[in-house]
Short mmCIF file of C-alpha atoms and ligand atoms in Angstrom, two decimals:
data_model
loop_
_atom_site.label_atom_id
_atom_site.label_comp_id
_atom_site.label_asym_id
_atom_site.label_seq_id
_atom_site.Cartn_x
_atom_site.Cartn_y
_atom_site.Cartn_z
CA UNK L 1390 10.40 144.49 81.06
CA UNK L 1391 12.31 141.38 80.07
CA UNK L 1392 10.24 138.26 79.82
CA UNK L 1393 11.61 134.79 80.00
CA UNK L 1394 10.73 132.83 76.90
CA UNK L 1395 11.75 129.48 78.23
CA UNK L 1396 8.30 128.11 78.78
CA UNK L 1397 8.63 126.11 75.65
CA UNK L 1398 11.45 124.27 77.29
CA UNK L 1399 10.23 124.53 80.82
CA UNK L 1400 13.79 125.10 82.01
CA UNK L 1401 16.04 128.08 82.27
CA UNK L 1402 19.69 128.45 81.55
CA UNK L 1403 20.07 126.18 78.53
CA UNK L 1404 22.78 126.94 76.04
CA UNK L 1405 20.94 127.96 72.93
CA UNK L 1406 21.65 129.06 69.43
CA UNK L 1407 22.87 125.83 67.92
CA UNK L 1408 20.86 124.37 65.17
CA UNK L 1409 22.10 120.83 64.91
CA UNK L 1410 18.80 119.10 64.40
CA UNK L 1411 18.15 119.77 60.77
CA UNK L 1412 15.27 122.21 60.67
CA UNK L 1413 12.37 121.04 58.65
CA UNK L 1414 11.66 123.78 56.13
CA UNK L 1415 9.36 121.86 53.85
CA UNK L 1416 7.24 124.59 52.36
CA UNK L 1417 4.09 122.99 53.69
CA UNK L 1418 5.10 122.99 57.31
CA UNK L 1419 6.99 124.95 59.92
CA UNK L 1420 8.19 122.48 62.51
CA UNK L 1421 10.41 119.61 63.47
CA UNK L 1422 9.28 115.98 63.58
CA UNK L 1423 9.44 114.32 66.97
CA UNK L 1424 9.48 110.54 66.61
CA UNK L 1425 7.79 108.19 69.04
CA UNK L 1426 9.90 105.79 71.06
CA UNK L 1427 6.90 103.53 71.62
CA UNK L 1428 5.99 101.16 68.80
CA UNK L 1429 3.34 102.75 66.61
CA UNK L 1430 -0.03 101.03 66.85
CA UNK L 1431 -1.83 99.50 63.92
CA UNK L 1432 -3.93 102.03 62.03
CA UNK L 1433 -7.73 101.75 61.81
CA UNK L 1434 -7.94 99.33 64.73
CA UNK L 1435 -9.74 101.39 67.39
CA UNK L 1436 -13.21 102.95 67.12
CA UNK L 1437 -13.51 106.73 66.96
CA UNK L 1438 -14.31 107.99 70.48
CA UNK L 1439 -16.81 110.82 70.87
CA UNK L 1440 -16.03 113.31 73.67
CA UNK L 1441 -18.63 113.42 76.44
CA UNK L 1442 -20.98 116.40 76.67
CA UNK L 1443 -20.61 118.73 79.67
CA UNK L 1444 -23.71 118.94 81.89
CA UNK L 1445 -24.62 122.00 83.96
CA UNK L 1446 -24.51 121.47 87.72
CA UNK L 1447 -27.22 124.05 88.28
CA UNK L 1448 -29.16 126.85 86.63
CA UNK L 1449 -29.79 130.16 88.35
CA UNK L 1450 -31.24 133.38 86.92
CA UNK L 1451 -31.06 132.03 83.40
CA UNK L 1452 -27.37 131.17 83.67
CA UNK L 1453 -26.20 127.57 83.37
CA UNK L 1454 -23.37 126.78 85.76
CA UNK L 1455 -20.77 124.17 85.00
CA UNK L 1456 -17.78 122.91 86.93
CA UNK L 1457 -14.76 121.41 85.21
CA UNK L 1458 -11.88 119.90 87.15
CA UNK L 1459 -8.49 120.04 85.49
CA UNK L 1460 -6.74 116.89 86.61
CA UNK L 1461 -4.30 114.23 85.59
CA UNK L 1462 -5.57 110.93 84.27
CA UNK L 1463 -3.96 107.79 82.90
CA UNK L 1464 -5.57 107.03 79.54
CA UNK L 1465 -5.02 104.15 77.17
CA UNK L 1466 -4.24 106.04 73.98
CA UNK L 1467 -1.81 103.51 72.54
CA UNK L 1468 -3.14 99.97 73.04
CA UNK L 1469 -1.55 98.35 76.10
CA UNK L 1470 0.17 101.54 77.34
CA UNK L 1471 -0.85 104.33 79.69
CA UNK L 1472 -0.48 107.99 78.90
CA UNK L 1473 -0.70 110.59 81.61
CA UNK L 1474 -2.82 113.45 80.35
CA UNK L 1475 -3.69 116.82 81.82
CA UNK L 1476 -7.38 116.77 81.11
CA UNK L 1477 -10.48 118.86 81.61
CA UNK L 1478 -12.36 116.46 83.91
CA UNK L 1479 -9.46 114.08 83.23
CA UNK L 1480 -10.57 113.63 79.60
CA UNK L 1481 -8.73 114.20 76.34
CA UNK L 1482 -10.33 115.88 74.51
CA UNK L 1483 -12.26 117.42 77.39
CA UNK L 1484 -16.06 117.47 77.62
CA UNK L 1485 -17.86 119.26 74.80
CA UNK L 1486 -19.97 122.28 75.72
CA UNK L 1487 -23.14 122.22 73.65
CA UNK L 1488 -24.91 125.52 74.24
CA UNK L 1489 -27.48 127.97 72.83
CA UNK L 1490 -26.60 131.23 71.21
CA UNK L 1491 -27.43 134.07 73.61
CA UNK L 1492 -27.57 131.89 76.71
CA UNK L 1493 -24.91 132.75 79.27
CA UNK L 1494 -22.95 130.00 80.91
CA UNK L 1495 -20.55 130.22 83.86
CA UNK L 1496 -17.78 127.65 83.96
CA UNK L 1497 -15.92 127.16 87.21
CA UNK L 1498 -12.52 125.72 86.37
CA UNK L 1499 -10.85 123.95 89.29
CA UNK L 1500 -7.13 123.41 88.91
CA UNK L 1501 -6.09 120.11 90.50
CA UNK L 1502 -2.91 119.94 88.41
CA UNK L 1503 0.56 120.87 89.61
CA UNK L 1504 1.00 123.74 87.16
CA UNK L 1505 -0.84 127.05 86.75
CA UNK L 1506 -3.42 127.15 83.96
CA UNK L 1507 -5.42 129.65 81.94
CA UNK L 1508 -8.54 128.80 79.91
CA UNK L 1509 -9.32 130.53 76.63
CA UNK L 1510 -12.50 130.01 74.63
CA UNK L 1511 -11.18 130.16 71.08
CA UNK L 1512 -13.64 131.96 68.80
CA UNK L 1513 -15.61 133.24 71.76
CA UNK L 1514 -17.04 136.77 71.86
CA UNK L 1515 -16.03 136.94 75.49
CA UNK L 1516 -15.63 139.78 78.00
CA UNK L 1517 -11.95 140.50 78.57
CA UNK L 1518 -11.95 139.27 82.18
CA UNK L 1519 -13.04 135.80 81.04
CA UNK L 1520 -11.01 135.66 77.83
CA UNK L 1521 -8.03 133.85 79.28
CA UNK L 1522 -5.35 136.51 79.33
CA UNK L 1523 -2.05 134.58 79.47
CA UNK L 1524 -0.98 135.95 82.85
CA UNK L 1525 -4.42 135.62 84.49
CA UNK L 1526 -3.24 132.37 86.03
CA UNK L 1527 -5.22 129.90 88.06
CA UNK L 1528 -2.78 128.34 90.49
CA UNK L 1529 -3.24 124.75 91.61
CA UNK L 1530 -5.61 124.03 94.50
CA UNK L 1531 -3.39 124.07 97.57
CA UNK L 1532 -0.64 126.01 95.81
CA UNK L 1533 2.30 124.89 93.74
CA UNK L 1534 3.85 121.61 94.88
CA UNK L 1535 7.22 122.07 96.55
CA UNK L 1536 10.12 121.66 94.21
CA UNK L 1537 8.21 123.45 91.48
CA UNK L 1538 8.92 127.09 90.98
CA UNK L 1539 7.31 129.82 89.07
CA UNK L 1540 9.77 130.28 86.27
CA UNK L 1541 11.54 133.37 85.18
CA UNK L 1542 11.57 135.40 88.34
CA UNK L 1543 10.06 138.39 86.57
CA UNK L 1544 6.90 140.13 87.56
CA UNK L 1545 3.98 139.10 85.37
CA UNK L 1546 1.06 141.45 85.87
CA UNK L 1547 -2.06 139.40 85.88
CA UNK L 1548 -5.22 138.59 87.76
CA UNK L 1549 -3.93 135.48 89.53
CA UNK L 1550 -6.41 133.20 91.33
CA UNK L 1551 -5.80 130.38 93.74
CA UNK L 1552 -7.32 127.01 92.92
CA UNK L 1553 -10.32 128.03 90.84
CA UNK L 1554 -11.80 130.64 88.60
CA UNK L 1555 -15.21 131.12 87.06
CA UNK L 1556 -15.24 132.11 83.41
CA UNK L 1557 -18.42 133.68 82.05
CA UNK L 1558 -19.37 133.10 78.42
CA UNK L 1559 -22.39 135.06 77.12
CA UNK L 1560 -22.44 133.03 73.86
CA UNK L 1561 -23.81 136.17 72.17
CA UNK L 1562 -22.84 135.01 68.71
CA UNK L 1563 -24.13 132.89 65.87
CA UNK L 1564 -23.95 129.10 65.84
CA UNK L 1565 -20.37 127.94 65.39
CA UNK L 1566 -17.77 125.37 66.35
CA UNK L 1567 -15.54 126.89 69.02
CA UNK L 1568 -12.98 125.21 71.22
CA UNK L 1569 -11.35 125.86 74.56
CA UNK L 1570 -7.78 125.24 75.50
CA UNK L 1571 -5.00 126.24 77.84
CA UNK L 1572 -3.40 129.65 77.23
CA UNK L 1573 -0.82 129.94 80.01
CA UNK L 1574 1.95 132.41 79.34
CA UNK L 1575 5.02 130.62 77.96
CA UNK L 1576 3.51 127.16 78.51
CA UNK L 1577 0.53 126.92 76.17
CA UNK L 1578 2.23 124.46 73.83
CA UNK L 1579 3.23 121.81 76.39
CA UNK L 1580 -0.06 122.11 78.29
CA UNK L 1581 -2.25 121.77 75.21
CA UNK L 1582 -0.01 118.94 74.01
CA UNK L 1583 -0.59 117.11 77.29
CA UNK L 1584 -4.34 117.29 76.81
CA UNK L 1585 -5.96 120.61 77.75
CA UNK L 1586 -8.36 120.98 74.80
CA UNK L 1587 -12.10 120.62 74.32
CA UNK L 1588 -14.94 121.68 72.01
CA UNK L 1589 -17.57 124.34 72.59
CA UNK L 1590 -20.49 124.24 70.16
CA UNK L 1591 -22.97 127.06 69.88
CA UNK L 1592 -26.34 126.37 68.26
CA UNK L 1593 -29.02 128.73 67.04
CA UNK L 1594 -32.44 128.66 65.41
CA UNK L 1595 -31.15 129.63 61.97
CA UNK L 1596 -28.92 126.59 61.82
CA UNK L 1597 -31.45 124.24 63.39
CA UNK L 1598 -34.00 125.12 60.73
CA UNK L 1599 -31.74 123.51 58.12
CA UNK L 1600 -32.13 119.83 57.22
CA UNK L 1601 -28.46 119.09 57.93
CA UNK L 1602 -27.34 115.68 59.17
CA UNK L 1603 -27.83 115.54 62.95
CA UNK L 1604 -27.78 113.19 65.92
CA UNK L 1605 -25.36 110.32 65.36
CA UNK L 1606 -24.62 111.80 61.95
CA UNK L 1607 -23.13 114.99 63.38
CA UNK L 1608 -19.63 114.06 64.49
CA UNK L 1609 -16.76 116.16 65.85
CA UNK L 1610 -13.27 115.33 64.61
CA UNK L 1611 -10.55 116.83 66.80
CA UNK L 1612 -7.33 116.11 64.96
CA UNK L 1613 -4.00 116.37 66.81
CA UNK L 1614 -0.59 114.83 66.29
CA UNK L 1615 1.51 113.59 69.17
CA UNK L 1616 4.68 111.58 69.85
CA UNK L 1617 5.03 109.02 72.62
CA UNK L 1618 7.85 107.78 74.85
CA UNK L 1619 8.48 104.02 75.14
CA UNK L 1620 6.38 103.91 78.33
CA UNK L 1621 3.41 105.54 76.60
CA UNK L 1622 3.83 109.03 78.06
CA UNK L 1623 3.64 112.02 75.74
CA UNK L 1624 7.00 112.85 74.23
CA UNK L 1625 7.70 116.58 74.15
CA UNK L 1626 11.04 118.42 74.26
CA UNK L 1627 10.43 120.11 77.61
CA UNK L 1628 9.36 116.80 79.17
CA UNK L 1629 12.25 114.70 77.91
CA UNK L 1630 15.66 115.00 79.60
CA UNK L 1631 17.42 113.05 76.83
CA UNK L 1632 16.11 115.47 74.24
CA UNK L 1633 16.93 118.42 76.45
CA UNK L 1634 20.58 117.45 76.63
CA UNK L 1635 20.81 117.35 72.83
CA UNK L 1636 22.44 120.49 71.46
CA UNK L 1637 20.23 122.51 69.19
CA UNK L 1638 16.98 121.03 70.40
CA UNK L 1639 15.49 124.30 71.47
CA UNK L 1640 16.07 126.08 68.21
CA UNK L 1641 14.77 123.12 66.22
CA UNK L 1642 11.59 122.47 68.14
CA UNK L 1643 10.58 126.05 68.61
CA UNK L 1644 9.79 125.98 64.89
CA UNK L 1645 6.92 123.78 65.99
CA UNK L 1646 6.60 120.28 67.38
CA UNK L 1647 5.04 117.78 64.98
CA UNK L 1648 4.50 114.19 66.10
CA UNK L 1649 4.30 110.92 64.20
CA UNK L 1650 0.98 109.67 65.59
CA UNK L 1651 -2.25 111.21 64.33
CA UNK L 1652 -5.01 111.22 66.94
CA UNK L 1653 -8.65 111.91 66.20
CA UNK L 1654 -10.72 112.61 69.33
CA UNK L 1655 -7.76 111.24 71.28
CA UNK L 1656 -7.46 107.89 69.45
CA UNK L 1657 -4.71 106.93 67.00
CA UNK L 1658 -5.92 106.56 63.38
CA UNK L 1659 -9.41 105.49 64.49
CA UNK L 1660 -12.18 103.97 62.43
CA UNK L 1661 -15.83 105.00 62.27
CA UNK L 1662 -18.58 102.77 60.92
CA UNK L 1663 -21.01 104.88 58.94
CA UNK L 1664 -24.32 104.47 57.15
CA UNK L 1665 -24.31 105.10 53.43
CA UNK L 1666 -25.68 108.56 54.10
CA UNK L 1667 -24.65 112.18 54.65
CA UNK L 1668 -22.66 113.02 57.77
CA UNK L 1669 -21.74 116.38 59.18
CA UNK L 1670 -18.19 116.58 60.53
CA UNK L 1671 -16.97 119.47 62.63
CA UNK L 1672 -13.25 119.28 61.99
CA UNK L 1673 -10.85 121.04 64.34
CA UNK L 1674 -7.11 121.04 63.85
CA UNK L 1675 -6.01 121.00 67.50
CA UNK L 1676 -2.38 120.22 66.63
CA UNK L 1677 0.36 122.41 68.06
CA UNK L 1678 2.00 123.05 64.69
CA UNK L 1679 0.94 120.52 62.04
CA UNK L 1680 -0.98 121.53 58.93
CA UNK L 1681 -2.99 118.93 57.03
CA UNK L 1682 -4.32 118.53 53.55
CA UNK L 1683 -7.25 116.20 54.10
CA UNK L 1684 -8.33 114.01 51.22
CA UNK L 1685 -10.55 110.94 50.88
CA UNK L 1686 -9.30 107.70 49.36
CA UNK L 1687 -11.34 104.68 48.31
CA UNK L 1688 -13.72 106.56 46.03
CA UNK L 1689 -14.41 110.14 45.07
CA UNK L 1690 -12.90 112.76 47.39
CA UNK L 1691 -15.58 115.34 48.00
CA UNK L 1692 -16.14 117.53 51.03
CA UNK L 1693 -19.01 119.99 50.99
CA UNK L 1694 -18.01 122.80 53.30
CA UNK L 1695 -20.97 124.39 55.08
CA UNK L 1696 -19.16 126.36 57.76
CA UNK L 1697 -15.86 127.76 58.92
CA UNK L 1698 -14.46 129.04 62.23
CA UNK L 1699 -17.29 131.48 62.78
CA UNK L 1700 -20.30 129.42 61.67
CA UNK L 1701 -22.27 128.73 58.51
CA UNK L 1702 -21.23 130.00 55.11
CA UNK L 1703 -23.84 131.70 52.94
CA UNK L 1704 -23.74 128.79 50.52
CA UNK L 1705 -21.94 125.43 50.43
CA UNK L 1706 -18.52 125.10 48.80
CA UNK L 1707 -17.25 121.85 47.33
CA UNK L 1708 -13.64 120.86 47.92
CA UNK L 1709 -11.67 117.90 46.71
CA UNK L 1710 -9.29 118.37 49.59
CA UNK L 1711 -9.13 120.58 52.67
CA UNK L 1712 -6.03 122.38 53.88
CA UNK L 1713 -6.40 123.03 57.58
CA UNK L 1714 -3.91 124.95 59.72
CA UNK L 1715 -3.68 124.75 63.51
CA UNK L 1716 -6.82 126.10 65.27
CA UNK L 1717 -8.92 126.31 62.10
CA UNK L 1718 -12.32 124.62 61.93
CA UNK L 1719 -14.12 123.28 58.90
CA UNK L 1720 -17.73 122.19 59.07
CA UNK L 1721 -18.21 119.72 56.22
CA UNK L 1722 -20.66 117.18 54.85
CA UNK L 1723 -19.40 113.88 53.47
CA UNK L 1724 -21.98 111.84 51.59
CA UNK L 1725 -21.15 108.18 52.08
CA UNK L 1726 -23.96 107.10 49.76
CA UNK L 1727 -21.55 107.76 46.91
CA UNK L 1728 -19.50 104.72 48.03
CA UNK L 1729 -20.45 101.05 47.80
CA UNK L 1730 -21.70 99.47 51.01
CA UNK L 1731 -18.80 97.50 52.48
CA UNK L 1732 -16.12 99.86 51.23
CA UNK L 1733 -13.38 101.52 53.23
CA UNK L 1734 -12.94 105.26 52.82
CA UNK L 1735 -9.71 106.59 54.28
CA UNK L 1736 -9.14 110.16 55.37
CA UNK L 1737 -5.54 110.86 54.42
CA UNK L 1738 -3.17 113.77 54.91
CA UNK L 1739 -1.48 114.75 51.69
CA UNK L 1740 1.04 116.91 53.55
CA UNK L 1741 2.22 113.97 55.65
CA UNK L 1742 4.41 111.01 54.86
CA UNK L 1743 4.60 107.54 56.36
CA UNK L 1744 2.51 107.36 59.52
CA UNK L 1745 1.38 110.97 59.23
CA UNK L 1746 -0.08 110.49 55.76
CA UNK L 1747 -3.11 108.79 57.30
CA UNK L 1748 -5.72 110.23 59.62
CA UNK L 1749 -8.67 107.86 60.05
CA UNK L 1750 -10.97 105.49 58.21
CA UNK L 1751 -14.68 105.28 57.54
CA UNK L 1752 -16.30 101.89 56.98
CA UNK L 1753 -19.46 102.20 54.98
CA UNK L 1754 -21.40 99.56 56.85
CA UNK L 1755 -24.96 99.62 55.56
CA UNK L 1756 -27.52 101.23 53.32
CA UNK L 1757 -29.75 103.63 55.23
CA UNK L 1758 -32.52 106.13 54.88
CA UNK L 1759 -31.33 109.73 54.70
CA UNK L 1760 -33.66 112.71 55.21
CA UNK L 1761 -30.90 115.25 55.29
CA UNK L 1762 -30.12 117.77 52.58
CA UNK L 1763 -27.63 120.52 51.93
CA UNK L 1764 -29.59 123.66 51.12
CA UNK L 1765 -28.20 125.91 48.40
CA UNK L 1766 -28.55 128.83 50.79
CA UNK L 1767 -27.28 128.13 54.27
CA UNK L 1768 -27.49 131.38 56.14
CA UNK L 1769 -28.03 135.09 56.05
CA UNK L 1770 -24.30 135.52 56.38
CA UNK L 1771 -23.20 138.39 54.15
CA UNK L 1772 -19.91 139.31 52.65
CA UNK L 1773 -19.31 142.73 54.18
CA UNK L 1774 -18.66 145.68 51.90
CA UNK L 1775 -15.42 147.38 52.85
CA UNK L 1776 -16.17 150.93 53.99
CA UNK L 1777 -14.28 153.71 52.23
CA UNK L 1778 -12.66 155.15 55.31
CA UNK L 1779 -11.15 152.51 57.45
CA UNK L 1780 -8.26 152.18 59.90
CA UNK L 1781 -5.47 149.99 58.56
CA UNK L 1782 -3.01 148.10 60.68
CA UNK L 1783 -0.20 145.80 59.71
CA UNK L 1784 1.07 142.85 61.77
CA UNK L 1785 4.42 141.43 60.68
CA UNK L 1786 5.25 137.95 61.99
CA UNK L 1787 8.96 137.16 62.16
CA UNK L 1788 10.45 133.96 63.42
CA UNK L 1789 13.62 134.06 65.48
CA UNK L 1790 16.82 133.57 63.54
CA UNK L 1791 18.55 131.70 66.33
CA UNK L 1792 17.78 130.03 69.60
CA UNK L 1793 17.49 133.39 71.25
CA UNK L 1794 14.02 133.93 72.58
CA UNK L 1795 14.17 137.67 72.13
CA UNK L 1796 13.74 137.74 68.39
CA UNK L 1797 10.44 135.97 67.77
CA UNK L 1798 8.23 138.91 67.14
CA UNK L 1799 5.21 140.71 65.82
CA UNK L 1800 6.08 144.13 64.41
CA UNK L 1801 9.58 143.67 65.78
CA UNK L 1802 8.56 143.17 69.38
CA UNK L 1803 8.08 140.14 71.59
CA UNK L 1804 4.87 139.97 73.63
CA UNK L 1805 4.64 142.22 76.62
CA UNK L 1806 1.35 141.89 78.52
CA UNK L 1807 1.59 145.47 79.70
CA UNK L 1808 2.00 147.07 76.26
CA UNK L 1809 -1.03 147.63 74.01
CA UNK L 1810 -0.01 147.59 70.35
CA UNK L 1811 -3.32 148.93 69.06
CA UNK L 1812 -6.51 150.54 70.32
CA UNK L 1813 -9.31 149.65 67.91
CA UNK L 1814 -12.67 151.36 68.43
CA UNK L 1815 -15.70 149.20 69.00
CA UNK L 1816 -18.12 149.17 66.10
CA UNK L 1817 -15.68 150.36 63.44
CA UNK L 1818 -14.35 148.25 60.65
CA UNK L 1819 -10.58 147.99 60.31
CA UNK L 1820 -8.40 146.32 57.71
CA UNK L 1821 -5.62 144.27 59.22
CA UNK L 1822 -2.86 142.79 57.14
CA UNK L 1823 -0.80 139.86 58.30
CA UNK L 1824 2.70 139.58 56.84
CA UNK L 1825 4.82 136.46 57.29
CA UNK L 1826 8.26 135.00 56.75
CA UNK L 1827 7.46 131.31 57.33
CA UNK L 1828 4.05 129.68 57.88
CA UNK L 1829 2.08 131.31 60.68
CA UNK L 1830 -1.57 130.55 61.45
CA UNK L 1831 -2.74 133.95 62.68
CA UNK L 1832 -5.51 134.16 65.29
CA UNK L 1833 -7.35 137.18 66.66
CA UNK L 1834 -9.32 137.08 69.89
CA UNK L 1835 -12.81 138.57 70.44
CA UNK L 1836 -14.21 139.04 66.94
CA UNK L 1837 -14.12 137.13 63.67
CA UNK L 1838 -12.96 138.59 60.36
CA UNK L 1839 -13.49 138.13 56.65
CA UNK L 1840 -10.53 137.56 54.39
CA UNK L 1841 -10.29 140.29 51.74
CA UNK L 1842 -7.21 139.20 49.86
CA UNK L 1843 -4.38 136.73 49.89
CA UNK L 1844 -1.05 137.47 48.24
CA UNK L 1845 -2.54 140.51 46.53
CA UNK L 1846 -5.18 138.35 44.83
CA UNK L 1847 -8.61 137.21 45.87
CA UNK L 1848 -9.07 135.05 48.98
CA UNK L 1849 -8.05 131.40 48.76
CA UNK L 1850 -10.36 128.36 48.58
CA UNK L 1851 -10.31 127.88 52.36
CA UNK L 1852 -10.81 131.51 53.35
CA UNK L 1853 -14.59 131.73 53.07
CA UNK L 1854 -16.90 132.84 55.84
CA UNK L 1855 -16.24 134.37 59.22
CA UNK L 1856 -12.80 133.27 60.32
CA UNK L 1857 -10.84 133.74 63.51
CA UNK L 1858 -7.70 131.96 62.37
CA UNK L 1859 -6.12 132.25 58.96
CA UNK L 1860 -3.34 130.14 57.47
CA UNK L 1861 -0.76 132.64 56.26
CA UNK L 1862 1.84 130.93 54.10
CA UNK L 1863 5.52 131.84 53.82
CA UNK L 1864 6.21 135.40 52.66
CA UNK L 1865 2.56 136.14 52.17
CA UNK L 1866 0.25 139.01 52.97
CA UNK L 1867 -3.34 138.29 53.97
CA UNK L 1868 -5.74 141.20 54.44
CA UNK L 1869 -8.82 140.84 56.59
CA UNK L 1870 -11.76 143.04 57.47
CA UNK L 1871 -12.48 143.05 61.19
CA UNK L 1872 -14.87 144.82 63.53
CA UNK L 1873 -14.86 144.48 67.29
CA UNK L 1874 -18.13 144.84 69.14
CA UNK L 1875 -19.56 144.92 72.64
CA UNK L 1876 -16.59 144.28 74.88
CA UNK L 1877 -14.00 146.84 75.91
CA UNK L 1878 -10.73 145.59 77.25
CA UNK L 1879 -7.48 143.90 76.47
CA UNK L 1880 -7.31 141.10 73.93
CA UNK L 1881 -4.67 139.59 71.74
CA UNK L 1882 -3.53 138.57 68.31
CA UNK L 1883 -0.99 135.79 68.00
CA UNK L 1884 0.47 132.99 66.00
CA UNK L 1885 -1.37 129.71 66.68
CA UNK L 1886 1.62 127.56 66.00
CA UNK L 1887 1.77 126.98 69.75
CA UNK L 1888 5.54 126.76 69.92
CA UNK L 1889 5.75 130.12 68.13
CA UNK L 1890 3.14 131.48 70.52
CA UNK L 1891 5.23 130.40 73.51
CA UNK L 1892 8.22 132.11 71.93
CA UNK L 1893 6.20 135.32 72.47
CA UNK L 1894 4.75 135.67 68.98
CA UNK L 1895 1.75 137.45 70.47
CA UNK L 1896 0.63 141.07 70.68
CA UNK L 1897 -1.86 142.78 72.94
CA UNK L 1898 -4.50 145.25 71.85
CA UNK L 1899 -7.20 147.09 73.71
CA UNK L 1900 -10.68 147.68 72.38
CA UNK L 1901 -12.00 151.13 73.29
CU1 LIG A 2001 -6.71 129.25 70.35
CU2 LIG A 2001 -5.22 132.79 71.78
O1 LIG A 2001 -5.92 130.97 71.10
CU1 LIG A 2002 4.09 131.27 63.80
#
């Protein structure tokens, strides 16, 4: 089957293969900078927004039911301008799910947009039918508007629904910071870029027994870069006819779209007033392609990492800076009592330059009482011993050499939803190795993994804990130990640089 890979562009029939845009091959970043046409706002001028918390509409038989409406909204992201977002409940980021481990929720997603959507709970131990398979589309309520077409003209096997779909999440997993986002075949990058992201927090008794900062001192930071048109709308290659008539645009931007405005929780370079006390930040890199090296300026730079993608670490790890690839999460404590009251502490990005070298600012506003602590032992998390006999699989990520969409691949093949590349057995450990050419943040659905080695040496400073996404650097091999449990069905592994993902850098596997 031949699949169209033009979702990234949203058009078919473009001449491709030119590379006139000067690919950005800085070693720290795969991607091409897209500059805003709107004037950039002043940094540290708007307060950090906190996403709302989703509320169940009813509870029946121990299951909490939610309804989320995917709709367009006009938000003021840049002061004085309006940005049309595609938002869960019209919000960007969408409402945060705040749920208990082991308690099932059912989320009815209603699509009031004019494009098909798919919802994936990233990091979720989710039955296959609710995992957000890229061709399990939810079409808009009332069908596709006239003038729009389903692209490609090829058959895409999938469980397609009209208007709405209910996703069931058992939340049978330890406390962790998950997130949900669009996963539509060929169009994940533009749809996430336009706003379809939100957080999903799972809590459990083990974590709640710890004296960690909580309440107002537990703050999510969803970091995402964007570019804006002069009228305030999101600038993205597929959405911009002037860009689309520029030769070479496709091949440049499929390396990854990186913008020049850094948003945190949907606000540009925001500011948060804090007490001189410990805060817990759940940091998510929700950017399509941008990596960050987060660092604090205005005093000592010290992050105490307590958790990663898959929940608490066994013990805290201190970092002077944090390198975070797309889709990774870091759960960290920053102790603002180490700064003078009245001081400004700026979260910067050491991999950025100019406007992208800054992320947000903390204003240490007042002295305050602090009952929190960071225990030396955080959880019963264990580093798993590698069994002697174990299935090994290798996944080689290769970027396309030209604008042709056929040559972005894993193990030499572009994604085909009907072809299973592996059949791992439930309950058995496997060692997977990820092999790259350029930077690829590699993500596996269904179950988390532990990093065993990086570049033939021990795991890196940011590899601790249960991970579901790992930052694999150029020409590197990362080995992980993984075990799938409980759910049989089809799942996927893919690159989480969303432009790479849309170029079919995904592979299907089936748990048996
Ligand atoms: Cu966050 Cu398959 O994705
Ligand atoms: Cu990639």
